mmCIF file of C-alpha atoms in Angstrom:
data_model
loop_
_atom_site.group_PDB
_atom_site.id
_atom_site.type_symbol
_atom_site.label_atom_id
_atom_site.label_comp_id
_atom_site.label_asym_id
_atom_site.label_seq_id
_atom_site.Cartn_x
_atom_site.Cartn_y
_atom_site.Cartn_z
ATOM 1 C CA UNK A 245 164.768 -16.044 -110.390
ATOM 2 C CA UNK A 246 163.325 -14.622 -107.010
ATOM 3 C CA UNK A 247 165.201 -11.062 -105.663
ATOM 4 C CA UNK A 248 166.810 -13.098 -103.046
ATOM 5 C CA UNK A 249 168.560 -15.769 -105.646
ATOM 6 C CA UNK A 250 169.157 -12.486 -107.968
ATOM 7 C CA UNK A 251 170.970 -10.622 -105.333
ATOM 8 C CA UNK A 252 173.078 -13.484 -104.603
ATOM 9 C CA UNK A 253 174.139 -14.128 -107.960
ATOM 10 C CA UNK A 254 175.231 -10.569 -108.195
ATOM 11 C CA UNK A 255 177.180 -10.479 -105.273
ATOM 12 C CA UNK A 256 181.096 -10.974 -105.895
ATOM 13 C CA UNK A 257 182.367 -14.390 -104.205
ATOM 14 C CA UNK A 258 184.061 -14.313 -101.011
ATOM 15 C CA UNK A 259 187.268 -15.046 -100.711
ATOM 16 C CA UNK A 260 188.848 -18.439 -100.051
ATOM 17 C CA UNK A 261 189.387 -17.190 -96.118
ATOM 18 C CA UNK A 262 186.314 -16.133 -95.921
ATOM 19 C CA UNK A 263 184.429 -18.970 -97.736
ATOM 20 C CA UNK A 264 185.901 -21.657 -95.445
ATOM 21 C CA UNK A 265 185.063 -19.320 -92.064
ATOM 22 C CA UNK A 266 181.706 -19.304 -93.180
ATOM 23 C CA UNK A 267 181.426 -22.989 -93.613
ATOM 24 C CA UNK A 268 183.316 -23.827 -90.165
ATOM 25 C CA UNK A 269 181.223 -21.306 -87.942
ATOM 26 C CA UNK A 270 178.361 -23.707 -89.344
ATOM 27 C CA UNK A 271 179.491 -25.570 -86.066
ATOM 28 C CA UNK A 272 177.414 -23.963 -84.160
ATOM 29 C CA UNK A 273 174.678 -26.276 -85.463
ATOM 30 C CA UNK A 274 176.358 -29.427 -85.314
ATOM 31 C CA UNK A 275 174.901 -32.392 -83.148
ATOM 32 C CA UNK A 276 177.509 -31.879 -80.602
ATOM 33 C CA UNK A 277 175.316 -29.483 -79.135
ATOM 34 C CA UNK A 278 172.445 -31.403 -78.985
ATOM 35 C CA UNK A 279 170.768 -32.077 -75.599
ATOM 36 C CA UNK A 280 171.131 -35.764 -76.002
ATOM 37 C CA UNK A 281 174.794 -35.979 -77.125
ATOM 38 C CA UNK A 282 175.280 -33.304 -74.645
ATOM 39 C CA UNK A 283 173.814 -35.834 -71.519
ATOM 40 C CA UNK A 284 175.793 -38.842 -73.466
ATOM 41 C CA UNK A 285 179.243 -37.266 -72.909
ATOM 42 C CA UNK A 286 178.334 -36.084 -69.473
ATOM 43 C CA UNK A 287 177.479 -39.733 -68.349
ATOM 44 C CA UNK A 288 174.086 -38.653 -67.518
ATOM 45 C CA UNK A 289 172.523 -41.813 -70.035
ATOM 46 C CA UNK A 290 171.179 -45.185 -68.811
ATOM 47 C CA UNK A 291 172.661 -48.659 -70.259
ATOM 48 C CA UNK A 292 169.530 -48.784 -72.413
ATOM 49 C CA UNK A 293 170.054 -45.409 -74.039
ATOM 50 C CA UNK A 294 173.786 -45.501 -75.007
ATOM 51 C CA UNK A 295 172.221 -49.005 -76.515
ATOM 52 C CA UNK A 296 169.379 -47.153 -78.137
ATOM 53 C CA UNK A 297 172.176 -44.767 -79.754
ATOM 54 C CA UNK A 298 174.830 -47.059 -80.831
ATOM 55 C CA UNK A 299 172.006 -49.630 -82.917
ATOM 56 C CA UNK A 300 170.771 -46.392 -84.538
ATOM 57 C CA UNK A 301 174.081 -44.389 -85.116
ATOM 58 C CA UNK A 302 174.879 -48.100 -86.837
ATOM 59 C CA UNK A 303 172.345 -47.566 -89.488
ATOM 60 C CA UNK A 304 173.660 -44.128 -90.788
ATOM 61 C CA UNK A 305 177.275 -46.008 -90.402
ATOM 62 C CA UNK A 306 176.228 -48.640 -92.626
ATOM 63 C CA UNK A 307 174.780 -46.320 -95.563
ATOM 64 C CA UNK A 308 177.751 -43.798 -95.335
ATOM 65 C CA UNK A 309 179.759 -45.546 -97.421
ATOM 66 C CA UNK A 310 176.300 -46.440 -99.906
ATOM 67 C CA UNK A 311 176.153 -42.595 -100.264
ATOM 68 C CA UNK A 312 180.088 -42.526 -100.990
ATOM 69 C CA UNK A 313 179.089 -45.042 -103.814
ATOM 70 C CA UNK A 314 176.622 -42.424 -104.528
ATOM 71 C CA UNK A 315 179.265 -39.732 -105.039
ATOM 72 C CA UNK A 316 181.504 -41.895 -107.782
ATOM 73 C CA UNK A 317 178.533 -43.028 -109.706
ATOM 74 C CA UNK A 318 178.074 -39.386 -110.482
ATOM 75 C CA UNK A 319 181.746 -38.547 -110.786
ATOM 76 C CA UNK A 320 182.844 -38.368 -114.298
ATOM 77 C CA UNK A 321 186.549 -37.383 -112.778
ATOM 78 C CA UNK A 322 188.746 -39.792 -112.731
ATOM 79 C CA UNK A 323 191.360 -38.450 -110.122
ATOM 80 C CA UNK A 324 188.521 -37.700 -107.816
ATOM 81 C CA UNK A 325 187.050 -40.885 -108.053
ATOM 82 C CA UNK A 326 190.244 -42.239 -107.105
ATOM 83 C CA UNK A 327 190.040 -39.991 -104.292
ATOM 84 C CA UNK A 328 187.149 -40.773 -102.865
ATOM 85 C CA UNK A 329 186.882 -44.174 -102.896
ATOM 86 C CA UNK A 330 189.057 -44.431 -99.789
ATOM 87 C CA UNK A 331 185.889 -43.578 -98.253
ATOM 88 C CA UNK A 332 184.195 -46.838 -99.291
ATOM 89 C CA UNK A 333 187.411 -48.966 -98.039
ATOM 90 C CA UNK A 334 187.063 -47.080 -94.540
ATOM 91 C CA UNK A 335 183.897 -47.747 -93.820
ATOM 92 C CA UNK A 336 183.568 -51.392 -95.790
ATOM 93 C CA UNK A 337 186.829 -52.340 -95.146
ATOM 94 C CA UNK A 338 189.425 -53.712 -97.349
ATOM 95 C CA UNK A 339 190.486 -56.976 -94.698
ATOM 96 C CA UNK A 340 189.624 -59.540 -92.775
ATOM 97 C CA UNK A 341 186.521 -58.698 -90.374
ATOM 98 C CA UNK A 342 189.372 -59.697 -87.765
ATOM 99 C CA UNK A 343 192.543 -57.752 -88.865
ATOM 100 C CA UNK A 344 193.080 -53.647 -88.945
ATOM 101 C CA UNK A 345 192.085 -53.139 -91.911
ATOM 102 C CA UNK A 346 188.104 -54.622 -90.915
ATOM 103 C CA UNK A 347 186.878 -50.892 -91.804
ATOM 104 C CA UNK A 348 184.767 -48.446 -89.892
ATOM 105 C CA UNK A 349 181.193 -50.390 -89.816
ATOM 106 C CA UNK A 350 183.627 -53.262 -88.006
ATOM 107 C CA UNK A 351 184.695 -51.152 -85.601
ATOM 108 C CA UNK A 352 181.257 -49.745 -84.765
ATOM 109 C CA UNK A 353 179.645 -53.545 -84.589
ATOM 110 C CA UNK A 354 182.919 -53.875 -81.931
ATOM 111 C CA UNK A 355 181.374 -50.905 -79.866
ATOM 112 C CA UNK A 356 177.577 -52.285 -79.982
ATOM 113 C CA UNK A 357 179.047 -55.249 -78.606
ATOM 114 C CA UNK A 358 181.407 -53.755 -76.309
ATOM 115 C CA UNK A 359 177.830 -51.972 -74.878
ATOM 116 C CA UNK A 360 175.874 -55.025 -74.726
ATOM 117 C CA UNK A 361 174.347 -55.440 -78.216
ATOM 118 C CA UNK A 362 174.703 -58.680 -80.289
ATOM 119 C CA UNK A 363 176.098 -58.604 -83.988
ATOM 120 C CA UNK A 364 172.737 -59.782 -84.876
ATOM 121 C CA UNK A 365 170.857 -57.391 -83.126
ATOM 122 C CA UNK A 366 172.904 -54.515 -85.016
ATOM 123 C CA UNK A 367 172.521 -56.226 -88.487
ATOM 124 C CA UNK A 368 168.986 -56.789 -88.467
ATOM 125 C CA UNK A 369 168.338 -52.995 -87.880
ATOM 126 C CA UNK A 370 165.444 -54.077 -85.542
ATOM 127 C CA UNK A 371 166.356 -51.150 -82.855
ATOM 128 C CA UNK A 372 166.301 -48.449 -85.878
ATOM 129 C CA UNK A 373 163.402 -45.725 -85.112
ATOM 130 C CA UNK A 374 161.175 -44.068 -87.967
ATOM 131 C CA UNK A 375 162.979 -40.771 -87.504
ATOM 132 C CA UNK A 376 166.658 -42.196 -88.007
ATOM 133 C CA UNK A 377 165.762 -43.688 -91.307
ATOM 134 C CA UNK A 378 164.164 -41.170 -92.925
ATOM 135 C CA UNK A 379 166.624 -38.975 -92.009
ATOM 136 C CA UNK A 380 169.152 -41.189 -93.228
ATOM 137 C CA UNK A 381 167.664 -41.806 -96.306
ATOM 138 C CA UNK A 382 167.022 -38.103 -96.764
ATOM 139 C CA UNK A 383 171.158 -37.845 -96.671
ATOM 140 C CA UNK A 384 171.596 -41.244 -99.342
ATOM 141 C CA UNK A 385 169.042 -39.663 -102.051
ATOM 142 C CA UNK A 386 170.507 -36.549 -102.005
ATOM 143 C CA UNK A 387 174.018 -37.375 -102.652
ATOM 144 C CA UNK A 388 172.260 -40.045 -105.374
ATOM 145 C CA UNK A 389 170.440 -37.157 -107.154
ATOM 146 C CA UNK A 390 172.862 -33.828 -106.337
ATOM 147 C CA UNK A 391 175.973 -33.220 -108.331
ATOM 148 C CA UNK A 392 178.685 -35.253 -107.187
ATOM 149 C CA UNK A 393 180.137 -31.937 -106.299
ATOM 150 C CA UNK A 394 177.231 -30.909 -103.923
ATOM 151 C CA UNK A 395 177.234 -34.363 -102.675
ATOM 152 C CA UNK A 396 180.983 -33.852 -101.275
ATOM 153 C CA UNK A 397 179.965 -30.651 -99.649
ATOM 154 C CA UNK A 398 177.520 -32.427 -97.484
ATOM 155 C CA UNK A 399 180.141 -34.597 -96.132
ATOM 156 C CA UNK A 400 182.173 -31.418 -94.572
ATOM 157 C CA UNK A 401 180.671 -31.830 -91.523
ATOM 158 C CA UNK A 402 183.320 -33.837 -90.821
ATOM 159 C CA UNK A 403 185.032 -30.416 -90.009
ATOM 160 C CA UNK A 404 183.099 -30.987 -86.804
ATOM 161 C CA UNK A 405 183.991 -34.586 -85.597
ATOM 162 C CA UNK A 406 186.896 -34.385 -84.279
ATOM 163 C CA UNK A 407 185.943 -32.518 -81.283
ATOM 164 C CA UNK A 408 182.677 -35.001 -80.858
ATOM 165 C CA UNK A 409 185.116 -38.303 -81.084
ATOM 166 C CA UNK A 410 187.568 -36.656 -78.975
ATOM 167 C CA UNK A 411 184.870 -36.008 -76.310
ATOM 168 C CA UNK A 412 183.804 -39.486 -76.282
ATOM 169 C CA UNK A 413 187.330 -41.171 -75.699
ATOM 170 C CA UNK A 414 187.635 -38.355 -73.199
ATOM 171 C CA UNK A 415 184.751 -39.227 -70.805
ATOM 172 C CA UNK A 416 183.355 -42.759 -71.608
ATOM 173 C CA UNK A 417 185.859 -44.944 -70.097
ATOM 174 C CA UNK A 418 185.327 -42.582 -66.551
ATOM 175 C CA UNK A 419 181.270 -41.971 -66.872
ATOM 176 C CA UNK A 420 180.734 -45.305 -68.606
ATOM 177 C CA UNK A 421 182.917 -47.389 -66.991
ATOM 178 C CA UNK A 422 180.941 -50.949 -68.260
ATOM 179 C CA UNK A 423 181.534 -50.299 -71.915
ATOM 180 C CA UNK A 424 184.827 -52.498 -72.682
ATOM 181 C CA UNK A 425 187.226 -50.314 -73.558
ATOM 182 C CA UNK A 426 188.442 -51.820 -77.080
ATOM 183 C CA UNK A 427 184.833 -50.623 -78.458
ATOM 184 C CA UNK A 428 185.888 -47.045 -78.161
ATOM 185 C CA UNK A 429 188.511 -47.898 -81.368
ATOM 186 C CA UNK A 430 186.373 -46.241 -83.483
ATOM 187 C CA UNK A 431 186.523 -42.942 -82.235
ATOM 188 C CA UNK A 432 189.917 -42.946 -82.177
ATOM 189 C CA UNK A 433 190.598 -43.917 -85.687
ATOM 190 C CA UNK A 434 187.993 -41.601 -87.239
ATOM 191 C CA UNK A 435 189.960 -38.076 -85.623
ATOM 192 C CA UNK A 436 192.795 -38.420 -88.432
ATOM 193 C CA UNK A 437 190.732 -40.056 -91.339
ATOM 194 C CA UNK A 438 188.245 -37.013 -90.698
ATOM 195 C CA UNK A 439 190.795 -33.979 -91.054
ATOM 196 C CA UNK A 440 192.328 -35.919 -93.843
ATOM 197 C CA UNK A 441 188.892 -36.094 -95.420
ATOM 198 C CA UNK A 442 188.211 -32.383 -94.546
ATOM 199 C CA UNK A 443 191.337 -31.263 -96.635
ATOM 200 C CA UNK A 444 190.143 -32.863 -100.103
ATOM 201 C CA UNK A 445 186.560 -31.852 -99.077
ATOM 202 C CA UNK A 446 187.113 -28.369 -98.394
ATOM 203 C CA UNK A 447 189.196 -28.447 -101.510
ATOM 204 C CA UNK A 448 186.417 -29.933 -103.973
ATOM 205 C CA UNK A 449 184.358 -26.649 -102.408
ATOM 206 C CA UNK A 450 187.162 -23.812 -103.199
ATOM 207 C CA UNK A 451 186.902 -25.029 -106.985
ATOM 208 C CA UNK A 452 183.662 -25.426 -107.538
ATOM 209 C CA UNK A 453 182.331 -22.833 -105.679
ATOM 210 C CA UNK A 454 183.867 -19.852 -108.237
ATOM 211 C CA UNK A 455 180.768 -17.439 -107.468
ATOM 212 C CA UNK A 456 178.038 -16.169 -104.416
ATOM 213 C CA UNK A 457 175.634 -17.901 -105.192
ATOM 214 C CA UNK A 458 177.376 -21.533 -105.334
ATOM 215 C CA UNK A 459 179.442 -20.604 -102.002
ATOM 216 C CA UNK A 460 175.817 -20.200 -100.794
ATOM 217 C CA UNK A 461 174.431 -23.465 -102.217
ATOM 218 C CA UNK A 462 177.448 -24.655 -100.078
ATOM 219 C CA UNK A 463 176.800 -23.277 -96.802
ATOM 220 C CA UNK A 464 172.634 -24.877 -97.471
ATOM 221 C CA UNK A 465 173.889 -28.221 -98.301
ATOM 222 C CA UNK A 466 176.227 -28.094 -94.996
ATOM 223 C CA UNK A 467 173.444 -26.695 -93.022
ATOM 224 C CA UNK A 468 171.278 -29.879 -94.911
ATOM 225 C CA UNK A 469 173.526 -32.138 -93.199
ATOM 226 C CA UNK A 470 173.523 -30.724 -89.772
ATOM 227 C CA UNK A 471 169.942 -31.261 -90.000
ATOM 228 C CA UNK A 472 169.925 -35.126 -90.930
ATOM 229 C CA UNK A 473 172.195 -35.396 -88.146
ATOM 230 C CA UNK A 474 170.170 -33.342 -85.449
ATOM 231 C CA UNK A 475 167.147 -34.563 -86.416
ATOM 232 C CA UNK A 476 168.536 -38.278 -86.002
ATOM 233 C CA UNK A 477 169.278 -37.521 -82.285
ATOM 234 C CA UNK A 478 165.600 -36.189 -81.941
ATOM 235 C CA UNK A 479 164.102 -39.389 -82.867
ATOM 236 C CA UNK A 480 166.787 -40.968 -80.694
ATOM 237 C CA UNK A 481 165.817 -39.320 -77.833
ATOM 238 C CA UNK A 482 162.053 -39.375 -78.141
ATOM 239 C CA UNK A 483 162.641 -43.432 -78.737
ATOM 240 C CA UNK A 484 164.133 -43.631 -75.468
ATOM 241 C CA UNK A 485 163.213 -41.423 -72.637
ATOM 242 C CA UNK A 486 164.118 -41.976 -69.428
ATOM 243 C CA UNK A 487 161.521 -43.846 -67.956
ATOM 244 C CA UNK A 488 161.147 -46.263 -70.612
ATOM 245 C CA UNK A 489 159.334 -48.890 -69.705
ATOM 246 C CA UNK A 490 162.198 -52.120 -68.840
ATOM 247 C CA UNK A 491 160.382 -54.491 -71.432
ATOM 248 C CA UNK A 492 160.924 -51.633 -74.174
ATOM 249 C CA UNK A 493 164.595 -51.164 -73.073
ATOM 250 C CA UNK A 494 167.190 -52.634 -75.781
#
């Protein structure tokens, strides 16, 4: 063990308080922030780049709930797995494609199409950059070879989404006035299903992380995540700059 892991495992846990402020001022790292995002909600993107985003943001929608599957593979506890499935049947759905209950990876093909994008188009993946899939990827093996505990963790970013959905219903419908407004459904159904998420989360970390050094391990694998998310809006934006050339645009 290297002084750095030593000193850690030394150290007497924080307490619950203190644990969870650590893991919310995380925030500060979130995608939110990024440049991109940051010219998305100012309405500052071309038709071609909110496009760009929406066919690759599908990608990591469709494997969220392929890492949730992830998680309960690994789960030997019954109650949690009973838990956490509700993941799956938000994001897959539990209806018809046409009725509420269509599921989250509905709703997003709703906003592809509500910004000019073809259900085909956004199933065959064609639009998806290097960059976004290995990131996404990156996120899927981890939860497949982590502890189904550590897995969980790396979904508390959701701590952060709110804000980011709440944003987008805030200034879409005024700086992207184009994009039919029943797309935007998604956003507003994920604000609730994330804090309720956030609660059992937030809970699986308080009782597994009894010492330092796993309320560390914690704040890495949050900081993980922040950086498969980040790292997808790098690609993103490097895939389509500005001045794109109109035969490249989606």
């Amino acid at each position: 063990m290297n002084a750095v892991l030593e000193r850690v495992a030394n150290e007497a846990s924080w307490s619950a308080p203190e644990f969870e402020s650590r893991l919310r001022a995380k925030e500060s790292g979130y995608h939110i922030h990024h440049p991109f995002n940051q010219r998305l909600n100012r309405g500052e993107l071309q038709p071609f780049q909110v496009r760009g985003w929406v066919a690759n943001r599908f990608y990591y929608q469709v494997c969220i709930p392929i890492k949730d599957a992830a998680i309960l593979s690994n789960c030997p506890d019954r109650d949690a797995r009973r838990h956490w499935i509700q993941r799956v049947l938000d994001h897959d759905g539990h209806g018809d494609y046409l009725d509420a209950a269509a599921g989250g990876i509905e709703a997003w093909v709703r906003l592809g199409e509500a910004v000019g994008l073809t259900r085909d188009m956004l199933w065959s993946q064609k639009l998806v950059v290097p960059g976004v899939r290995f990131a996404v990827q990156a996120y899927v093996n981890f939860a497949r070879q982590a502890s189904w505990q550590e897995a969980a963790i790396s979904s508390l970013t959701e701590m952060f989404a709110p804000k980011i959905h709440a944003d987008r219903l805030s200034t879409w419908p005024t700086c992207y006035p184009w994009i039919e407004a029943e797309g935007l459904a998604y956003f507003r159904s994920r604000i609730p299903l994330a804090a309720r998420d956030v609660q059992h989360g937030l809970q699986i970390a308080r009782d597994w992380c009894c010492t330092r050094e796993r309320q560390q391990r914690a704040l890495d694998i949050v900081q993980f995540k922040l950086d498969v998310l980040w790292s997808m809006l790098d690609a993103i934006e490097r895939a389509y700059p500005d001045d794109l050339a109109p035969e490249q645009r989606p």
